[in-house]
Short mmCIF file of C-alpha atoms in Angstrom, two decimals:
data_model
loop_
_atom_site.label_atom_id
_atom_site.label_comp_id
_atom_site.label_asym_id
_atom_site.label_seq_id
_atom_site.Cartn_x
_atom_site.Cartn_y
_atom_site.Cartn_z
CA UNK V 27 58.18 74.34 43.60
CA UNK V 28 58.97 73.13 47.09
CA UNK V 29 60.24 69.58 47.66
CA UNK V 30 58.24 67.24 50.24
CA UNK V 31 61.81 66.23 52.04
CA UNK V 32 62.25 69.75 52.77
CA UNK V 33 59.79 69.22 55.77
CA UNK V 34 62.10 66.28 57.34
CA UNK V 35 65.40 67.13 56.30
CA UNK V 36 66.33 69.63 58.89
CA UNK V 37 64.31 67.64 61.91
CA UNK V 38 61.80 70.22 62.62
CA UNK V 39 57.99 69.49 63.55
CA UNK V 40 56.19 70.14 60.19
CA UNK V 41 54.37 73.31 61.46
CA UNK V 42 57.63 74.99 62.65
CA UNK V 43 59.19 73.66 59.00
CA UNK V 44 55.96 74.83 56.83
CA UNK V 45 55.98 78.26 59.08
CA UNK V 46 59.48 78.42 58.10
CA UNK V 47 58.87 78.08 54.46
CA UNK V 48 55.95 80.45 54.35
CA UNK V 49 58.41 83.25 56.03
CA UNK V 50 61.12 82.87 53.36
CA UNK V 51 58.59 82.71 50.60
CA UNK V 52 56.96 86.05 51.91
CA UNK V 53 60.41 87.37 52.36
CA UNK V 54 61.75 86.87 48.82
CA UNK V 55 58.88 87.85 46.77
CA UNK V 56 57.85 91.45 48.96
CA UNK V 57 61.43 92.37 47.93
CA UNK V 58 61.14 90.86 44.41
CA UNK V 59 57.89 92.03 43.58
CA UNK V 60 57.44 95.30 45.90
CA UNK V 61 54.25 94.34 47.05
CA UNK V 62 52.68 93.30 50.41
CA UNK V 63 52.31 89.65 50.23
CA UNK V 64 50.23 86.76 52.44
CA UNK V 65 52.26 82.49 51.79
CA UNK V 66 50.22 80.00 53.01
CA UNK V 67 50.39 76.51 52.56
CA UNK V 68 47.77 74.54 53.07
CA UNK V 69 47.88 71.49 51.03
CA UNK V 70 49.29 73.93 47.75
CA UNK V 71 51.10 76.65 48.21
CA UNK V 72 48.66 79.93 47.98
CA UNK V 73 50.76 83.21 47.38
CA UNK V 74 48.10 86.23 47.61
CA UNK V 75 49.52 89.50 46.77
CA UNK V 76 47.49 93.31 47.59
CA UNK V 77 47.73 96.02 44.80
CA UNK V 78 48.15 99.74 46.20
CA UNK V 79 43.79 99.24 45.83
CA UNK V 80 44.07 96.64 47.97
CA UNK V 81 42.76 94.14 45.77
CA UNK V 82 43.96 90.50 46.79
CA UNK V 83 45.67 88.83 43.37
CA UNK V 84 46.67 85.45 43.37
CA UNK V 85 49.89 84.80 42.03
CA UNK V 86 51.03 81.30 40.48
CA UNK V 87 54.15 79.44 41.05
CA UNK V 88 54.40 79.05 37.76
CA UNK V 89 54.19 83.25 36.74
CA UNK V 90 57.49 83.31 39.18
CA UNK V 91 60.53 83.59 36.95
CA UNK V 92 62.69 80.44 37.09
CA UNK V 93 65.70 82.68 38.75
CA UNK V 94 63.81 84.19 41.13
CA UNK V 95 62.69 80.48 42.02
CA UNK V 96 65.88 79.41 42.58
CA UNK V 97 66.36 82.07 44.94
CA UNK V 98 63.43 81.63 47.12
CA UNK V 99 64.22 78.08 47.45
CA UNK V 100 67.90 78.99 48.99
CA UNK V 101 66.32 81.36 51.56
CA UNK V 102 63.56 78.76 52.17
CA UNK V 103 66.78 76.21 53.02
CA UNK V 104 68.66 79.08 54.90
CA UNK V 105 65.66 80.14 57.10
CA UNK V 106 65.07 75.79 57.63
CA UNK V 107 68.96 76.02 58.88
CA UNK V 108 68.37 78.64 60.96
CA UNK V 109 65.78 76.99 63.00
CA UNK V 110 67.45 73.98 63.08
CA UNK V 111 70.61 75.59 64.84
CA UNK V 112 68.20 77.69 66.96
CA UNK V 113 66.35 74.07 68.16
CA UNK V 114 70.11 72.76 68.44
CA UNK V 115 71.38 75.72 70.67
CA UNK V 116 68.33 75.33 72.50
CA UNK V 117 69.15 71.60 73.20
CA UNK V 118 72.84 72.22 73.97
CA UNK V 119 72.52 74.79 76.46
CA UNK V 120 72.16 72.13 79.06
CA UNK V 121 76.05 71.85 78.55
CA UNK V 122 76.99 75.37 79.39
CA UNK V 123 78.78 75.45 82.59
CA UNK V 124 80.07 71.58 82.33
CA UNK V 125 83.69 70.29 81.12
CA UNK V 126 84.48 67.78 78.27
CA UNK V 127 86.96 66.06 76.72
CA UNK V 128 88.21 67.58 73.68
CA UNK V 129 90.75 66.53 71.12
CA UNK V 130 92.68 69.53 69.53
CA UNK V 131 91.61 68.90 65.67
CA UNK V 132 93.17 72.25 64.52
CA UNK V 133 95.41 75.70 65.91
CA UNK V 134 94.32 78.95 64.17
CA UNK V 135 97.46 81.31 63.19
CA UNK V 136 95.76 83.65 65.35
CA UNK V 137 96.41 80.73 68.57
CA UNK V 138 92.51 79.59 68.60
CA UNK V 139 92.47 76.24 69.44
CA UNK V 140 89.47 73.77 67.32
CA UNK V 141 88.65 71.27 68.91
CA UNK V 142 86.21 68.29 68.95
CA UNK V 143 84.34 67.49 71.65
CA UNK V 144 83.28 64.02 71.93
CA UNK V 145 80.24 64.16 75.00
CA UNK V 146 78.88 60.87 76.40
CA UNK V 147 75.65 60.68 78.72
CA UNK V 148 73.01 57.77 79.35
CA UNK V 149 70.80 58.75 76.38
CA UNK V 150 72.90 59.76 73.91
CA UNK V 151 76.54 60.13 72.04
CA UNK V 152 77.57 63.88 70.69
CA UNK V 153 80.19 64.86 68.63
CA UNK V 154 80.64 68.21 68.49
CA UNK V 155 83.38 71.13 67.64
CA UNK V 156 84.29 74.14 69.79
CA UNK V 157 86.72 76.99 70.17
CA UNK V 158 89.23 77.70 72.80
CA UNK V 159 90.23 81.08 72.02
CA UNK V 160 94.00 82.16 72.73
CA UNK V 161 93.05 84.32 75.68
CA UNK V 162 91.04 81.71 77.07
CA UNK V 163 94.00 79.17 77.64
CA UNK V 164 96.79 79.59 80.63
CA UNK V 165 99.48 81.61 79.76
CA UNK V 166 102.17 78.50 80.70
CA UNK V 167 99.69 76.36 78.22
CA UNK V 168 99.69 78.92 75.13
CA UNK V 169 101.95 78.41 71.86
CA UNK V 170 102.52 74.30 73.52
CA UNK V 171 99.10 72.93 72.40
CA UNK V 172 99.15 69.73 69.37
CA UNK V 173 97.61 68.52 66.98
CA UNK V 174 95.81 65.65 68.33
CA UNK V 175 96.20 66.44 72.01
CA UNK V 176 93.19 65.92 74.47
CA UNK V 177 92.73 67.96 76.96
CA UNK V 178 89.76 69.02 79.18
CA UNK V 179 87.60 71.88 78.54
CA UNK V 180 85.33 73.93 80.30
CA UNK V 181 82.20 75.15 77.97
CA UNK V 182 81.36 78.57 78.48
CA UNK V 183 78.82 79.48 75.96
CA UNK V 184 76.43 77.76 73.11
CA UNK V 185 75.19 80.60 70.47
CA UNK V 186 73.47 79.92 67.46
CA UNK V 187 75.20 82.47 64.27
CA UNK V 188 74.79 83.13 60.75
CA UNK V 189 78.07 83.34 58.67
CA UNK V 190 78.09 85.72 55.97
CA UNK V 191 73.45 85.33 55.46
CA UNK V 192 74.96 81.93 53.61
CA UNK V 193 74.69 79.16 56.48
CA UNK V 194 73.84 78.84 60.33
CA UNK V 195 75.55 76.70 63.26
CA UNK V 196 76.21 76.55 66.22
CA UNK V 197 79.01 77.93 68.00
CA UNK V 198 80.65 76.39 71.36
CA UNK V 199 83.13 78.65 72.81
CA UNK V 200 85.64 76.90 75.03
CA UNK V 201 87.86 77.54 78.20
CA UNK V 202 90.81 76.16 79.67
CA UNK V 203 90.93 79.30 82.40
CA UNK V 204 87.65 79.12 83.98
CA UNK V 205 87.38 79.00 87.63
CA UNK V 206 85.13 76.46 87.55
CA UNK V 207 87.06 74.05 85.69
CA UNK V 208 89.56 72.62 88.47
CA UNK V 209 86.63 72.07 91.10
CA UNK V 210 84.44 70.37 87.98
CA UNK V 211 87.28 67.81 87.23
CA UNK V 212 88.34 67.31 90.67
CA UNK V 213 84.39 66.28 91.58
CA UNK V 214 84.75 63.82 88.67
CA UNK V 215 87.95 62.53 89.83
CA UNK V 216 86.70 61.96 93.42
CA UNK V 217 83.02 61.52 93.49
CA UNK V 218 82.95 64.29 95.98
CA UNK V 219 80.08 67.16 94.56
CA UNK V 220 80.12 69.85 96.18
CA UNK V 221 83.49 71.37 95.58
CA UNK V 222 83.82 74.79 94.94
CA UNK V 223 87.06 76.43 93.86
#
């Protein structure tokens, strides 16, 4: 039912992954089948299910209707995306509170500014996108932004979202009005820390 590369394809230790897959599983068939339901996997994939008596059944992968199938494995993928942004979010919150380059890849009708970050440090290379919403950007600066412009941005926050129960990410919200942004680029600039604005 479940694909080996699912354990590797969203970079997750394999207990966090097969914990992961067990949830979903459990998930999907309670509200399919109305019944309280135990998904282990432990070399095969047990699915146990208790009868108002109590009575443990065992139910085979191959009793579950091909549609509902289908459906367990997108919430099995969904809940794998989830952790995978949650691990991500996890790892990027080191960058809350520091400034970046960021090329303006896209303006919203709305004035929201997209924009792809491009973060360099001794270990590794990131490329990520972010949002610099319209009241987060000078007044002089607002309506004069390009297409293709770089400018420096402060990040603010990292959150991990859903969109719609379809797909997770992670969302970087940007500033170009932060306090903190002036005496950030003016350390860079000079090699003086300390700087406070």
């Amino acid at each position: 039912m479940l694909s080996a590369d699912l354990l590797t394809k969203y970079g997750l230790q394999e207990t966090e992954a097969l914990e992961a897959i067990e949830v979903a599983i459990a998930r999907a068939l309670t509200r399919a089948l109305r019944k309280n339901l135990v998904v282990r996997i432990n070399g095969r994939l047990e699915i146990t299910a208790f009868s108002d008596k109590g009575e443990p059944v065992e139910i085979l992968t191959k009793e579950i209707h091909r549609k509902l199938r289908r459906h367990i494995f997108h919430l099995v993928e969904l809940e794998l995306q989830k952790r995978q942004v949650l691990r991500e979010a996890e790892v990027l919150q080191e960058l809350r509170g520091k400034n970046a380059p960021g090329e303006i890849s896209r303006i919203s009708d709305n004035g929201t500014l997209h924009v792809v970050l491009e973060i360099t440090d001794v270990f590794r290379h990131l490329i990520m996108t972010g949002e610099c919403m319209f009241d987060q950007q000078p007044l002089h600066e607002r309506g004069c932004y390009q297409k293709g412009e770089v400018r420096e941005f402060f990040i603010s926050s990292i959150q991990p979202i859903v969109v719609n129960g379809r797909s997770a990410n992670v969302r970087i919200r940007l500033s170009r009005i932060n306090k903190e942004l002036p005496a950030l680029l003016l350390q860079e600039r000079t090699g003086i820390y300390g700087i406070v604005w």
